[in-house]
Backbone as a ProteinNet text record, in pm:
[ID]
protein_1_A
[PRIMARY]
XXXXXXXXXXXXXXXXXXXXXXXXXXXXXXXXXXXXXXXXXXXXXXXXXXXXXXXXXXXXXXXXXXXXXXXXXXXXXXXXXXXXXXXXXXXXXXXXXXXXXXXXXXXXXXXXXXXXXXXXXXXXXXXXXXXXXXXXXXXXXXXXXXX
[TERTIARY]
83.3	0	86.6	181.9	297.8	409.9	346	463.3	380.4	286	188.4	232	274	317.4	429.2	526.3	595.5	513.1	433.8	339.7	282.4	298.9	168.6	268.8	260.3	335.5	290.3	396.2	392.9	363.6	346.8	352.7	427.2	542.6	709.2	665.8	563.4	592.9	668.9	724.8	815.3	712.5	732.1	734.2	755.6	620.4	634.9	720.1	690.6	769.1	722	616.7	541.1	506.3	532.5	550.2	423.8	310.4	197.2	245.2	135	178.1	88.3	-54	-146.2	-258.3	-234	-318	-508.4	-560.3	-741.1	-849.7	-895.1	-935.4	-1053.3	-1160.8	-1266.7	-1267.5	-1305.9	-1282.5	-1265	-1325.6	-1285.9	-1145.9	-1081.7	-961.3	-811	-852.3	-778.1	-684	-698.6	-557.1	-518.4	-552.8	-471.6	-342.3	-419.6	-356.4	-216.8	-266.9	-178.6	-86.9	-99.6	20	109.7	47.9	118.2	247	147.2	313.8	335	302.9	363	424.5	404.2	437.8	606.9	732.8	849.3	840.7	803.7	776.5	693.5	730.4	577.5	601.1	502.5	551	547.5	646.5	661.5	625.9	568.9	502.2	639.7	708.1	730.3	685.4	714.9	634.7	753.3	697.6	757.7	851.5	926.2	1028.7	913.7	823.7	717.8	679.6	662.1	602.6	400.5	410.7	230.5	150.7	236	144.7	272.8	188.7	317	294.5	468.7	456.8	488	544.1	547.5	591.3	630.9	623.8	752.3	823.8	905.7	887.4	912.2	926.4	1054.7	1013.1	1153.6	1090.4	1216.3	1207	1093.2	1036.4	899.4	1003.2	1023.5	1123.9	1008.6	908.8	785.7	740.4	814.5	756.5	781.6	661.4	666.2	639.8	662.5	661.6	492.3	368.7	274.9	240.6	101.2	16.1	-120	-208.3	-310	-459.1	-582.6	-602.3	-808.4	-807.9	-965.2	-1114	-1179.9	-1262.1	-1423.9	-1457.3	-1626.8	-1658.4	-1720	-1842.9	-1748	-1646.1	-1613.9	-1626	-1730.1	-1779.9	-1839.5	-1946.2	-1970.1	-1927.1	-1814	-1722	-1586.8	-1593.7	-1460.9	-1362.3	-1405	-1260.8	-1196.2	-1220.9	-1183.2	-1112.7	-985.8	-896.7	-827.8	-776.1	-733.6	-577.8	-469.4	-371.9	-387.2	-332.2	-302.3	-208	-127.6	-37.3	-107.1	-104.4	-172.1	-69.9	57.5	154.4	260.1	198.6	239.1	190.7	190.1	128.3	-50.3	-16.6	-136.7	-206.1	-289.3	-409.5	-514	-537.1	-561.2	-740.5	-781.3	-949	-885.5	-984.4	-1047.9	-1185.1	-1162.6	-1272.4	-1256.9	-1388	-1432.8	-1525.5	-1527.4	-1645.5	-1694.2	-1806.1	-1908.4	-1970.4	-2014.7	-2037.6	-2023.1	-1981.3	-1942	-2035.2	-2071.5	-2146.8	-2208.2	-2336.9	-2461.6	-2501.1	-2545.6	-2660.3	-2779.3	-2886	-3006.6	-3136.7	-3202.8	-3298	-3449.8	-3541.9	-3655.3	-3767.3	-3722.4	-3767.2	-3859.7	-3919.6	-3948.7	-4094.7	-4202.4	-4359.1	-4420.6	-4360.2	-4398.5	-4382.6	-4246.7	-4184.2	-4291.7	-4323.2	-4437.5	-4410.3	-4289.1	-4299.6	-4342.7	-4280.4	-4305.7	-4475.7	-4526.9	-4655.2	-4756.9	-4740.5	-4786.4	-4764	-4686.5	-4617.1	-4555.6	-4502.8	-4503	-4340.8	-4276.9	-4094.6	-4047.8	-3918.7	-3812.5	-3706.5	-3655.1	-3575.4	-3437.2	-3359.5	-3192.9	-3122	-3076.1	-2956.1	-2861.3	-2779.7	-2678.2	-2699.4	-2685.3	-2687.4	-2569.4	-2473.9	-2388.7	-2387.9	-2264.2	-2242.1	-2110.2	-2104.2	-1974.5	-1968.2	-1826.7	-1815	-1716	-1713.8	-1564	-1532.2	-1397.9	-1409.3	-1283.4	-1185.4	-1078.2	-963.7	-843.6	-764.5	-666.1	-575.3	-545.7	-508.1	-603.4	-650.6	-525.9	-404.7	-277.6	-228.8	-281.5	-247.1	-319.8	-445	-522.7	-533.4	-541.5	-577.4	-624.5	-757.4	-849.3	-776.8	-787.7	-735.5	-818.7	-886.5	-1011.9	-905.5	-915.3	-885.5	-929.7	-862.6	-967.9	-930.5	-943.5	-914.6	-915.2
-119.8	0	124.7	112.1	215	286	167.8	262.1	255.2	305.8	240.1	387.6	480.5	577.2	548.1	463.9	394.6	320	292.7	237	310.4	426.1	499.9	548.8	522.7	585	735.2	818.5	966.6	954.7	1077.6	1120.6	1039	1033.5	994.1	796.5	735.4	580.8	524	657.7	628.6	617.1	531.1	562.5	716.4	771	936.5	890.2	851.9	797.8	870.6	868.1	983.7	909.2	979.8	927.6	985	921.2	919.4	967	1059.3	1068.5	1057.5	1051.2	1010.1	855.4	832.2	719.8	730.1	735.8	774.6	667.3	642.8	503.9	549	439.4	425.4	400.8	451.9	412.2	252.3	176	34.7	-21.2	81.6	7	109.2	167.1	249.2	172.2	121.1	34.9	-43.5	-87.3	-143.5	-38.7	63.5	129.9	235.2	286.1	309.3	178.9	79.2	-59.2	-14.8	-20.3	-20.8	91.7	196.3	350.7	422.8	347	422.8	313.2	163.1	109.6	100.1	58	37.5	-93.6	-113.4	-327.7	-331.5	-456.2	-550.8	-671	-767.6	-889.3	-963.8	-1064.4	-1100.6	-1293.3	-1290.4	-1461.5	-1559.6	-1674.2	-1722	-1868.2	-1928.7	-2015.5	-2201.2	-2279.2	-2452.7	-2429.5	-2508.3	-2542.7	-2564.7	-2629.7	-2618.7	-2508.3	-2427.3	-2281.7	-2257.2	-2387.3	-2409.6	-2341.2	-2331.2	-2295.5	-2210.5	-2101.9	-2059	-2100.2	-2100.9	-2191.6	-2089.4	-1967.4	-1857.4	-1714.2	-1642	-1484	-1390.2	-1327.8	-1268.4	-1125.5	-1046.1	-917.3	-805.1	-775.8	-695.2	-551.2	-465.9	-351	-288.3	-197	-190.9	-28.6	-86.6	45.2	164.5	130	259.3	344.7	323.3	385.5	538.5	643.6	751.1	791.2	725.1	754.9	835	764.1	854.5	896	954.3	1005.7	959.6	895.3	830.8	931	930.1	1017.7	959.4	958.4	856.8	947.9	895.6	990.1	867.1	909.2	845.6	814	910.1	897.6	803.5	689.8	602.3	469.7	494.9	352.8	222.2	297.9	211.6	102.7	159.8	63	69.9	-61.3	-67.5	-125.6	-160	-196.5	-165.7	12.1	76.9	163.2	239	297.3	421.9	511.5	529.6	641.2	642.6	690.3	851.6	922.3	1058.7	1169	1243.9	1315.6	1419.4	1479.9	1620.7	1709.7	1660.9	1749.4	1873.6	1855.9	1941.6	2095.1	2159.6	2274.8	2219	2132.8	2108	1985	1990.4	1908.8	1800.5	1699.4	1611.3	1663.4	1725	1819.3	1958.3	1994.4	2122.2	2184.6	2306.2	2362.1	2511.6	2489.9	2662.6	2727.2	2837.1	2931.6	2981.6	2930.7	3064.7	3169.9	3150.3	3289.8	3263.6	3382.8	3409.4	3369.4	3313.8	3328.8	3423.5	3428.6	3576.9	3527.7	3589.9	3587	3595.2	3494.2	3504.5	3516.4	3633.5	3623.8	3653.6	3575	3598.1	3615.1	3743.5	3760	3884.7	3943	4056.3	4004.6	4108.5	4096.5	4046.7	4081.8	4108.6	3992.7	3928.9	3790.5	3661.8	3577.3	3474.5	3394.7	3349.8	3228	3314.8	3426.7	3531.2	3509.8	3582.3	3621.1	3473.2	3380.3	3253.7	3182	3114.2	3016.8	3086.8	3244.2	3258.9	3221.6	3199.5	3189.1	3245.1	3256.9	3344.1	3218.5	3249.4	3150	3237.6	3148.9	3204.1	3143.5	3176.2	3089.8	3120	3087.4	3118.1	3105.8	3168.6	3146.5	3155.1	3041.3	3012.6	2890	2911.6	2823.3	2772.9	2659.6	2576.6	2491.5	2432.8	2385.1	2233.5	2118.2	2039	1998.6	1934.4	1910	1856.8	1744	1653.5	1736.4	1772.9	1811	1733.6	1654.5	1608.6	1418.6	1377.8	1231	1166.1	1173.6	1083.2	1093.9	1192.6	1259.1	1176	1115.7	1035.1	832.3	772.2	622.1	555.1	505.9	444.1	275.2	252.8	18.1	15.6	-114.6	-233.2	-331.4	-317.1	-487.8	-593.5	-677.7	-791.9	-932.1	-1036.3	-1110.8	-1117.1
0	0	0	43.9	102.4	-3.3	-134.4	-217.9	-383.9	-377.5	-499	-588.3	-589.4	-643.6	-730.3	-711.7	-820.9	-930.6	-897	-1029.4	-1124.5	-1065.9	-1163.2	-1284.6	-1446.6	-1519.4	-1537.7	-1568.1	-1609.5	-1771.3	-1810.2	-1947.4	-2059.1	-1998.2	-2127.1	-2074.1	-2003.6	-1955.3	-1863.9	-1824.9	-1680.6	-1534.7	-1443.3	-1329.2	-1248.5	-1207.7	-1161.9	-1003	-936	-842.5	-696.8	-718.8	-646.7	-509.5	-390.6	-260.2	-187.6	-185.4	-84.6	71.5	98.5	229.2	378.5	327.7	411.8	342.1	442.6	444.7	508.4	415.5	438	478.4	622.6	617.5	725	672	809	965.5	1013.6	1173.1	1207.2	1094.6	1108.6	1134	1021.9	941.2	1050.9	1163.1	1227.4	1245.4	1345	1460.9	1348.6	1224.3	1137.1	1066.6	1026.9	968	1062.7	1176.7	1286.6	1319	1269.9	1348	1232	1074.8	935	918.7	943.9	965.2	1111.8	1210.1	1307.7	1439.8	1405.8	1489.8	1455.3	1597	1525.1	1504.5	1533.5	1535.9	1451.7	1395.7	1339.1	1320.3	1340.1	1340.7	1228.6	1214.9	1087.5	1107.6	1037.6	1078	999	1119.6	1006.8	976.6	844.8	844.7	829.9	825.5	801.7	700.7	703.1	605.8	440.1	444.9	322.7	298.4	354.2	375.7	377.6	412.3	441.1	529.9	664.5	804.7	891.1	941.8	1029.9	1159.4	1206	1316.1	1468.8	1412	1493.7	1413.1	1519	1466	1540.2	1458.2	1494.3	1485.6	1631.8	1584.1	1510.1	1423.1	1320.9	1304.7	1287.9	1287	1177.3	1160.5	1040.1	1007.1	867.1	807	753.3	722.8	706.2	833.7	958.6	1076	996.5	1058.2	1012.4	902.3	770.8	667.1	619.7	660.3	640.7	749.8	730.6	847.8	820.4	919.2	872.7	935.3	842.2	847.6	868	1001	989.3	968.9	862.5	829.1	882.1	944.4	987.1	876.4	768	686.6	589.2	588.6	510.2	551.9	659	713.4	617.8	590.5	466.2	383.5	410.3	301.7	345.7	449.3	506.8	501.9	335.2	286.8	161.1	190	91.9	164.1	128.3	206.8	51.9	138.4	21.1	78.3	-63.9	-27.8	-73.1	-20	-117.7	-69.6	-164.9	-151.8	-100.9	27.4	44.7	83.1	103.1	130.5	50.5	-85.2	-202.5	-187.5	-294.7	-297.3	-376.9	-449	-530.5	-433.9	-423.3	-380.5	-454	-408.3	-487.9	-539.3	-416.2	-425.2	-440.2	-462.7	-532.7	-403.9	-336	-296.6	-282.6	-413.5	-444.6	-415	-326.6	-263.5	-381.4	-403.8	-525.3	-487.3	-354.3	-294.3	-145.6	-65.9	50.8	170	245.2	345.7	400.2	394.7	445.9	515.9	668	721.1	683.2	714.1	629.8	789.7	784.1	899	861.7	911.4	887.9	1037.1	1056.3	1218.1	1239.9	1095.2	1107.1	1090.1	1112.6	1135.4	991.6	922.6	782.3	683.2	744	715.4	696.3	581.4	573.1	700.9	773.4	846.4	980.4	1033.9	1140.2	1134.2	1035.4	1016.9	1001.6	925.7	967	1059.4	1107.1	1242.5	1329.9	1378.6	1486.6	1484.5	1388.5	1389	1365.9	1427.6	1395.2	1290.8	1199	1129.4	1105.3	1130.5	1118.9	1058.5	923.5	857.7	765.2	726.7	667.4	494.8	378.1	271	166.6	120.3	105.4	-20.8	-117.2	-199.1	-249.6	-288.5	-278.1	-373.2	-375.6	-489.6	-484.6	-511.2	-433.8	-621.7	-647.6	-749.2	-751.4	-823.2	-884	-955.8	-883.6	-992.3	-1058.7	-965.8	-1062.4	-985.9	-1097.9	-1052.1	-947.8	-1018.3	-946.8	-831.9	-786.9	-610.9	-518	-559.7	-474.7	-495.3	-479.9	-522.7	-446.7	-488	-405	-386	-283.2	-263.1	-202.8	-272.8	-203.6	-134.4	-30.5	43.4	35.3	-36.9	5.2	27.4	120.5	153.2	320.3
[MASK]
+++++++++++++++++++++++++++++++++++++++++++++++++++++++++++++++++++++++++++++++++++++++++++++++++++++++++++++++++++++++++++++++++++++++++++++++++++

């Protein structure tokens, strides 16, 4: 998962070589993903001379400690075994978010007002518009787990 940025070819068919730096995962997939880049240990199973069944586990140094930052978002519950990597540490961003218009206060508290003058409410809210949008696809990459 940790180095999938070597895969991706550039323009000329080369390898961009592009180094992910957060890791994006459901509250499911946490303590997995916290063991993956921040533990110094990890254990390494080993297995029979056949290589069928392991028969124990050794702990060895985990050379990715640090390397990302993992980043747990709730609303990716759903689907918890989808994770995803992305460079956010650039100047460029893998999203896009554009204000179309500024945030107003919006009040409807006066006598005259339909909800005032029918139901007896005061209504308070904000009127505001937005925009999210993809710039440039290779900064982000979605992995299904599975198995």
């Amino acid at each position: 998962i940790l180095n999938l940025g070597a895969a991706i070819p550039g323009e000329n068919g080369l390898a961009m070589g592009m180094g992910y730096d957060t890791l994006i995962v459901p509250r499911q997939r946490r303590k997995a993903a916290l063991e993956a880049v921040d533990s110094a240990q990890v254990a390494k199973p080993i297995r029979n001379v056949a290589g069928t069944e392991v028969v124990a586990a050794a702990s060895v140094p985990n050379v990715m400690a640090g390397s990302m930052n993992v980043l747990v978002i709730d609303d990716l519950a759903n689907q918890p075994n989808v994770i995803y990597a992305a460079k956010l540490k650039g100047r460029i961003k893998p999203l896009i978010y554009q204000v179309r218009r500024d945030p107003s206060f919006v009040t409807l508290n006066r006598p005259e007002d339909v909800a005032m003058f029918r139901e007896r409410k005061m209504i308070f809210g904000v009127d505001y518009r937005a925009g999210f949008g993809v710039s440039l696809p290779h900064l982000i990459a979605r992995i299904t787990i599975t198995g």
